[in-house]
Amino acid sequence: ASAGQPLAERLLAAMAAVDGPEALTVFLKEHATAMHEFGIGEKGEPREAPLFRIFTVEGGFEVWAGKSSENNDLLTLRHSRPNDLWFHARGSSGSHVILRVGSAPGVPGKRAKEQAAGIAAYYSKMKTARLVPVAMTERKYVRKPRGAKPAIVKLATPSTEAALFCVRTTSSYVQQAARARSGKCGSRCY
């Protein structure tokens, strides 16, 4: 192929010589830069899956939910801020849920907190119960006892700083969390 030919014609001529999988691999490596100009080929590093389940609740606030015991520790102890709100189903194992207070302007309202509590209820072992008690406190009151197993935490909450939600698992909050899990509602779940 001549250097005077347009780039597209040179690529087509080189592609015509490809006669098998090995030749295709060589072609892609040799012409990666040129093909990138046409938007063909690798687009960069593959995107990693998010560390946590991520939801958006009333007011535009982000809610993050852990995926496993180790992931709950990571979420609660490393990826949340002291004033974020922490939710967990009472008396049952389940995801730690963080309502990220600084993720939207203002202060989360009652509806945003109820939606976060609904997510905590859904991602717990009690999700089939009619009512699920969900504890809420600021993250700064959640402590990891020394030597405790993953996801085991202790609440050091003054009674004036704690709240308890009783979430109906038939509520729209929980139903929307279920749709989000199945991918039926896109990235905004509420």
Short mmCIF file of C-alpha atoms in Angstrom, two decimals:
data_model
loop_
_atom_site.label_atom_id
_atom_site.label_comp_id
_atom_site.label_asym_id
_atom_site.label_seq_id
_atom_site.Cartn_x
_atom_site.Cartn_y
_atom_site.Cartn_z
CA ALA A 1 0.00 0.00 0.00
CA SER A 2 1.27 3.41 -0.96
CA ALA A 3 1.81 6.22 1.58
CA GLY A 4 -0.11 8.55 -0.79
CA GLN A 5 -3.35 6.55 -0.36
CA PRO A 6 -5.91 7.76 2.17
CA LEU A 7 -5.71 5.98 5.51
CA ALA A 8 -9.02 4.18 5.05
CA GLU A 9 -7.91 2.70 1.71
CA ARG A 10 -4.60 1.53 3.22
CA LEU A 11 -6.45 -0.17 6.07
CA LEU A 12 -8.87 -1.87 3.68
CA ALA A 13 -6.00 -3.11 1.51
CA ALA A 14 -4.18 -4.52 4.54
CA MET A 15 -7.40 -6.10 5.82
CA ALA A 16 -7.91 -7.86 2.49
CA ALA A 17 -4.69 -9.79 3.14
CA VAL A 18 -5.97 -11.21 6.44
CA ASP A 19 -6.64 -14.92 5.97
CA GLY A 20 -7.12 -16.32 9.48
CA PRO A 21 -7.30 -15.64 13.21
CA GLU A 22 -3.52 -15.31 13.63
CA ALA A 23 -3.27 -12.88 10.73
CA LEU A 24 -6.17 -10.88 12.20
CA THR A 25 -4.37 -10.60 15.54
CA VAL A 26 -1.23 -9.35 13.79
CA PHE A 27 -3.28 -6.89 11.71
CA LEU A 28 -5.02 -5.49 14.80
CA LYS A 29 -1.72 -4.99 16.62
CA GLU A 30 0.05 -3.39 13.65
CA HIS A 31 -2.83 -1.04 12.80
CA ALA A 32 -4.25 -0.30 16.26
CA THR A 33 -3.37 3.41 16.15
CA ALA A 34 -4.83 3.95 12.69
CA MET A 35 -7.99 2.03 13.55
CA HIS A 36 -8.41 4.03 16.72
CA GLU A 37 -8.76 7.17 14.59
CA PHE A 38 -11.90 5.58 13.12
CA GLY A 39 -13.21 4.52 16.52
CA ILE A 40 -12.41 0.85 15.88
CA GLY A 41 -10.67 -1.46 18.31
CA GLU A 42 -9.80 -1.20 21.98
CA LYS A 43 -11.28 1.81 23.72
CA GLY A 44 -8.89 1.69 26.66
CA GLU A 45 -8.92 -0.25 29.87
CA PRO A 46 -12.04 -2.27 30.55
CA ARG A 47 -14.19 -0.65 33.20
CA GLU A 48 -14.15 -2.31 36.58
CA ALA A 49 -17.42 -3.27 38.20
CA PRO A 50 -18.42 -0.87 40.98
CA LEU A 51 -17.31 -1.95 44.45
CA PHE A 52 -20.81 -1.46 45.87
CA ARG A 53 -24.42 -1.44 44.73
CA ILE A 54 -25.19 2.21 44.01
CA PHE A 55 -28.64 3.82 44.09
CA THR A 56 -29.96 7.37 43.84
CA VAL A 57 -32.72 8.38 46.27
CA GLU A 58 -34.96 11.41 46.79
CA GLY A 59 -33.02 14.67 46.53
CA GLY A 60 -30.31 13.12 44.33
CA PHE A 61 -28.41 11.52 47.22
CA GLU A 62 -26.32 8.43 46.52
CA VAL A 63 -26.86 5.28 48.54
CA TRP A 64 -24.18 2.60 48.55
CA ALA A 65 -24.87 -0.98 49.69
CA GLY A 66 -22.26 -3.63 50.45
CA LYS A 67 -22.14 -6.88 48.49
CA SER A 68 -20.49 -9.24 51.03
CA SER A 69 -19.19 -9.28 54.59
CA GLU A 70 -15.73 -8.09 53.57
CA ASN A 71 -17.28 -5.54 51.24
CA ASN A 72 -19.48 -4.25 54.11
CA ASP A 73 -16.33 -3.58 56.16
CA LEU A 74 -14.72 -1.80 53.24
CA LEU A 75 -17.82 0.35 52.69
CA THR A 76 -18.40 1.22 56.34
CA LEU A 77 -14.83 1.67 57.49
CA ARG A 78 -12.99 3.00 54.41
CA HIS A 79 -15.42 4.52 51.89
CA SER A 80 -17.82 6.43 54.10
CA ARG A 81 -17.48 9.74 55.91
CA PRO A 82 -18.25 10.34 59.60
CA ASN A 83 -21.48 12.27 58.88
CA ASP A 84 -22.83 9.82 56.28
CA LEU A 85 -25.89 7.88 57.45
CA TRP A 86 -25.45 4.15 58.09
CA PHE A 87 -28.37 1.69 57.82
CA HIS A 88 -28.66 -2.01 58.67
CA ALA A 89 -31.52 -4.45 59.22
CA ARG A 90 -31.83 -5.12 62.97
CA GLY A 91 -31.43 -8.69 64.20
CA SER A 92 -30.40 -10.07 60.82
CA SER A 93 -27.40 -10.30 58.57
CA GLY A 94 -27.44 -8.10 55.52
CA SER A 95 -25.76 -5.31 53.62
CA HIS A 96 -24.39 -2.25 55.32
CA VAL A 97 -26.01 0.70 53.56
CA ILE A 98 -24.56 4.22 53.48
CA LEU A 99 -26.56 7.31 52.51
CA ARG A 100 -23.82 9.68 51.32
CA VAL A 101 -24.78 13.01 52.84
CA GLY A 102 -22.40 15.11 50.72
CA SER A 103 -23.44 13.56 47.40
CA ALA A 104 -26.19 16.14 46.79
CA PRO A 105 -26.93 19.66 47.99
CA GLY A 106 -28.77 20.06 51.26
CA VAL A 107 -29.67 17.53 53.93
CA PRO A 108 -31.35 14.17 53.20
CA GLY A 109 -35.04 14.32 53.97
CA LYS A 110 -37.31 11.74 55.56
CA ARG A 111 -38.18 10.16 52.22
CA ALA A 112 -34.49 9.71 51.26
CA LYS A 113 -33.85 8.06 54.65
CA GLU A 114 -36.88 5.78 54.22
CA GLN A 115 -35.66 4.77 50.76
CA ALA A 116 -32.18 3.97 52.13
CA ALA A 117 -33.82 1.93 54.91
CA GLY A 118 -35.81 0.08 52.23
CA ILE A 119 -32.59 -0.81 50.44
CA ALA A 120 -31.11 -2.10 53.71
CA ALA A 121 -34.26 -4.20 54.27
CA TYR A 122 -34.16 -5.65 50.76
CA TYR A 123 -30.49 -6.62 50.96
CA SER A 124 -30.95 -8.45 54.28
CA LYS A 125 -31.96 -11.99 55.22
CA MET A 126 -35.30 -10.54 56.38
CA LYS A 127 -36.37 -9.29 52.96
CA THR A 128 -39.28 -11.77 52.87
CA ALA A 129 -40.69 -10.57 56.22
CA ARG A 130 -43.68 -8.23 56.17
CA LEU A 131 -41.94 -5.61 58.33
CA VAL A 132 -38.19 -5.20 58.69
CA PRO A 133 -36.71 -3.09 61.49
CA VAL A 134 -33.79 -1.04 60.15
CA ALA A 135 -31.38 0.90 62.37
CA MET A 136 -29.98 4.24 61.23
CA THR A 137 -27.15 6.25 62.73
CA GLU A 138 -24.33 8.49 61.61
CA ARG A 139 -21.32 6.52 60.44
CA LYS A 140 -19.13 8.07 63.18
CA TYR A 141 -21.03 5.97 65.74
CA VAL A 142 -20.28 2.64 64.02
CA ARG A 143 -17.25 0.82 65.46
CA LYS A 144 -15.47 -2.39 64.52
CA PRO A 145 -14.65 -4.42 67.65
CA ARG A 146 -11.03 -5.59 67.81
CA GLY A 147 -10.69 -9.06 66.28
CA ALA A 148 -14.31 -9.20 65.09
CA LYS A 149 -15.28 -11.19 62.01
CA PRO A 150 -16.00 -9.32 58.75
CA ALA A 151 -19.15 -7.15 58.79
CA ILE A 152 -19.49 -7.34 62.59
CA VAL A 153 -19.80 -3.82 63.98
CA LYS A 154 -20.95 -2.22 67.19
CA LEU A 155 -23.07 0.90 67.47
CA ALA A 156 -21.83 3.45 69.98
CA THR A 157 -24.77 5.72 69.31
CA PRO A 158 -26.18 8.10 71.90
CA SER A 159 -29.91 7.42 72.08
CA THR A 160 -30.61 10.89 70.68
CA GLU A 161 -28.64 10.09 67.51
CA ALA A 162 -30.25 6.75 66.55
CA ALA A 163 -33.40 6.04 64.61
CA LEU A 164 -35.32 2.90 63.81
CA PHE A 165 -37.38 2.46 60.66
CA CYS A 166 -39.91 -0.32 60.25
CA VAL A 167 -39.93 -0.93 56.52
CA ARG A 168 -42.77 -2.74 54.78
CA THR A 169 -41.16 -5.06 52.27
CA THR A 170 -44.18 -4.51 50.04
CA SER A 171 -43.38 -0.78 49.87
CA SER A 172 -42.33 0.88 46.65
CA TYR A 173 -38.85 1.56 48.07
CA VAL A 174 -38.14 -2.15 48.46
CA GLN A 175 -39.79 -3.02 45.15
CA GLN A 176 -37.62 -0.43 43.40
CA ALA A 177 -34.50 -1.86 45.04
CA ALA A 178 -35.52 -5.25 43.66
CA ARG A 179 -35.96 -3.80 40.16
CA ALA A 180 -32.57 -2.13 40.44
CA ARG A 181 -31.02 -5.47 41.31
CA SER A 182 -32.50 -7.01 38.18
CA GLY A 183 -31.43 -4.02 36.06
CA LYS A 184 -34.98 -3.01 35.15
CA CYS A 185 -34.79 0.59 36.34
CA GLY A 186 -31.42 1.84 35.12
CA SER A 187 -29.04 3.73 37.36
CA ARG A 188 -31.68 5.90 39.07
CA CYS A 189 -33.84 3.64 41.16
CA TYR A 190 -36.06 6.09 43.03
#
